[in-house]
Amino acid sequence: MQRGRRPASCGTARPRGAGAAPPPWAGPGRADKMAAALRAAERLRLAAGPPRLAFTRSAFVAKRRNYDQPNWFGVGLAFSTSAALWALLFKQHNEDVMEYERRKAERQHKCTGCS
């Protein structure tokens, strides 16, 4: 008798690679659904044909940059965004410091009448 295999007389021996059959009430499995989706995607890709040459290059890469005429709108937008973020950071920091001071003073308050 080989190690790890049951004898044929046991009634449970299966050919190698055969898995348990799913119960009849079980619907299509996850792998079946995925395979069906992949087949449908393959059919759509074949129906569309190969990609056209016009859509293979990006418009952002195909144009050379002109360093003699900077994009002043982009420069202004970048700097103004940075300034606005720094302003919000300082505002939030000041609010956090005020809240910290308020809670610190609250902890040090030793009045017995307001407890």
mmCIF file of C-alpha atoms in Angstrom:
data_model
loop_
_atom_site.group_PDB
_atom_site.id
_atom_site.type_symbol
_atom_site.label_atom_id
_atom_site.label_comp_id
_atom_site.label_asym_id
_atom_site.label_seq_id
_atom_site.Cartn_x
_atom_site.Cartn_y
_atom_site.Cartn_z
ATOM 1 C CA MET A 1 0.000 0.000 0.000
ATOM 2 C CA GLN A 2 1.354 3.432 -0.957
ATOM 3 C CA ARG A 3 1.638 6.080 1.659
ATOM 4 C CA GLY A 4 -1.082 8.761 1.596
ATOM 5 C CA ARG A 5 -3.480 6.857 -0.699
ATOM 6 C CA ARG A 6 -6.437 4.765 0.308
ATOM 7 C CA PRO A 7 -6.864 1.274 -1.070
ATOM 8 C CA ALA A 8 -9.354 0.848 -3.907
ATOM 9 C CA SER A 9 -11.430 -1.442 -1.736
ATOM 10 C CA CYS A 10 -12.302 1.501 0.489
ATOM 11 C CA GLY A 11 -14.807 2.847 -2.046
ATOM 12 C CA THR A 12 -13.564 6.427 -1.769
ATOM 13 C CA ALA A 13 -10.610 6.258 -4.138
ATOM 14 C CA ARG A 14 -10.805 8.787 -6.997
ATOM 15 C CA PRO A 15 -8.570 9.282 -9.966
ATOM 16 C CA ARG A 16 -5.786 11.731 -9.342
ATOM 17 C CA GLY A 17 -6.828 15.365 -9.872
ATOM 18 C CA ALA A 18 -10.554 14.717 -9.505
ATOM 19 C CA GLY A 19 -12.130 17.062 -6.976
ATOM 20 C CA ALA A 20 -15.380 16.721 -5.132
ATOM 21 C CA ALA A 21 -18.388 17.527 -7.263
ATOM 22 C CA PRO A 22 -20.358 20.545 -6.042
ATOM 23 C CA PRO A 23 -23.774 19.873 -4.562
ATOM 24 C CA PRO A 24 -26.692 20.222 -7.009
ATOM 25 C CA TRP A 25 -28.152 23.198 -5.115
ATOM 26 C CA ALA A 26 -24.933 25.214 -5.492
ATOM 27 C CA GLY A 27 -25.022 27.716 -8.331
ATOM 28 C CA PRO A 28 -22.136 28.618 -10.598
ATOM 29 C CA GLY A 29 -18.979 29.200 -8.619
ATOM 30 C CA ARG A 30 -16.850 32.278 -8.413
ATOM 31 C CA ALA A 31 -14.373 30.908 -10.954
ATOM 32 C CA ASP A 32 -17.195 30.219 -13.433
ATOM 33 C CA LYS A 33 -18.471 33.776 -13.115
ATOM 34 C CA MET A 34 -14.988 35.202 -13.569
ATOM 35 C CA ALA A 35 -14.352 33.044 -16.629
ATOM 36 C CA ALA A 36 -17.631 34.178 -18.171
ATOM 37 C CA ALA A 37 -16.715 37.821 -17.550
ATOM 38 C CA LEU A 38 -13.291 37.315 -19.119
ATOM 39 C CA ARG A 39 -14.817 35.651 -22.178
ATOM 40 C CA ALA A 40 -17.238 38.571 -22.598
ATOM 41 C CA ALA A 41 -14.397 41.087 -22.280
ATOM 42 C CA GLU A 42 -12.365 39.176 -24.865
ATOM 43 C CA ARG A 43 -15.303 39.235 -27.300
ATOM 44 C CA LEU A 44 -15.693 43.000 -26.833
ATOM 45 C CA ARG A 45 -11.984 43.574 -27.370
ATOM 46 C CA LEU A 46 -12.001 41.514 -30.556
ATOM 47 C CA ALA A 47 -15.080 43.334 -31.849
ATOM 48 C CA ALA A 48 -13.429 46.733 -31.277
ATOM 49 C CA GLY A 49 -10.370 45.857 -33.341
ATOM 50 C CA PRO A 50 -6.802 46.996 -32.810
ATOM 51 C CA PRO A 51 -6.169 50.451 -31.312
ATOM 52 C CA ARG A 52 -5.927 53.268 -33.785
ATOM 53 C CA LEU A 53 -2.672 55.165 -34.198
ATOM 54 C CA ALA A 54 -4.302 58.499 -33.260
ATOM 55 C CA PHE A 55 -5.011 57.316 -29.714
ATOM 56 C CA THR A 56 -1.608 55.832 -28.983
ATOM 57 C CA ARG A 57 0.211 59.113 -28.264
ATOM 58 C CA SER A 58 -0.578 61.553 -25.509
ATOM 59 C CA ALA A 59 -1.144 65.199 -26.378
ATOM 60 C CA PHE A 60 0.836 66.151 -23.258
ATOM 61 C CA VAL A 61 3.975 64.398 -24.504
ATOM 62 C CA ALA A 62 3.773 65.184 -28.216
ATOM 63 C CA LYS A 63 4.119 68.971 -27.772
ATOM 64 C CA ARG A 64 7.518 70.533 -27.038
ATOM 65 C CA ARG A 65 7.769 72.931 -24.114
ATOM 66 C CA ASN A 66 8.458 76.574 -24.864
ATOM 67 C CA TYR A 67 10.585 77.908 -22.011
ATOM 68 C CA ASP A 68 10.531 81.414 -23.468
ATOM 69 C CA GLN A 69 6.813 81.765 -22.654
ATOM 70 C CA PRO A 70 6.086 80.317 -19.191
ATOM 71 C CA ASN A 71 2.566 79.316 -18.273
ATOM 72 C CA TRP A 72 1.865 82.201 -15.898
ATOM 73 C CA PHE A 73 -1.595 80.919 -15.059
ATOM 74 C CA GLY A 74 -0.126 77.627 -13.848
ATOM 75 C CA VAL A 75 2.625 79.407 -11.911
ATOM 76 C CA GLY A 76 0.115 81.696 -10.197
ATOM 77 C CA LEU A 77 -2.203 78.804 -9.447
ATOM 78 C CA ALA A 78 0.624 76.811 -7.864
ATOM 79 C CA PHE A 79 1.839 79.688 -5.684
ATOM 80 C CA SER A 80 -1.645 80.778 -4.637
ATOM 81 C CA THR A 81 -2.573 77.214 -3.699
ATOM 82 C CA SER A 82 0.591 76.916 -1.638
ATOM 83 C CA ALA A 83 -0.082 80.249 0.109
ATOM 84 C CA ALA A 84 -3.690 79.264 0.866
ATOM 85 C CA LEU A 85 -2.583 75.943 2.364
ATOM 86 C CA TRP A 86 0.012 77.674 4.559
ATOM 87 C CA ALA A 87 -2.625 80.188 5.729
ATOM 88 C CA LEU A 88 -4.983 77.355 6.652
ATOM 89 C CA LEU A 89 -2.151 75.586 8.465
ATOM 90 C CA PHE A 90 -1.332 78.673 10.572
ATOM 91 C CA LYS A 91 -5.017 79.272 11.324
ATOM 92 C CA GLN A 92 -5.536 75.677 12.425
ATOM 93 C CA HIS A 93 -2.363 75.796 14.521
ATOM 94 C CA ASN A 94 -3.524 78.944 16.328
ATOM 95 C CA GLU A 95 -6.923 77.360 17.028
ATOM 96 C CA ASP A 96 -5.220 74.228 18.367
ATOM 97 C CA VAL A 97 -2.953 76.280 20.652
ATOM 98 C CA MET A 98 -5.948 78.223 22.001
ATOM 99 C CA GLU A 99 -7.825 74.953 22.681
ATOM 100 C CA TYR A 100 -4.754 73.508 24.407
ATOM 101 C CA GLU A 101 -4.437 76.571 26.638
ATOM 102 C CA ARG A 102 -8.160 76.445 27.486
ATOM 103 C CA ARG A 103 -8.011 72.771 28.478
ATOM 104 C CA LYS A 104 -4.796 73.311 30.414
ATOM 105 C CA ALA A 105 -6.431 76.116 32.424
ATOM 106 C CA GLU A 106 -9.503 73.908 32.962
ATOM 107 C CA ARG A 107 -7.350 71.121 34.447
ATOM 108 C CA GLN A 108 -5.631 73.503 36.842
ATOM 109 C CA HIS A 109 -8.929 74.942 38.092
ATOM 110 C CA LYS A 110 -9.389 73.860 41.747
ATOM 111 C CA CYS A 111 -12.725 75.453 42.584
ATOM 112 C CA THR A 112 -14.930 73.212 44.772
ATOM 113 C CA GLY A 113 -18.099 75.226 44.134
ATOM 114 C CA CYS A 114 -18.457 74.471 40.421
ATOM 115 C CA SER A 115 -17.876 70.723 40.600
#
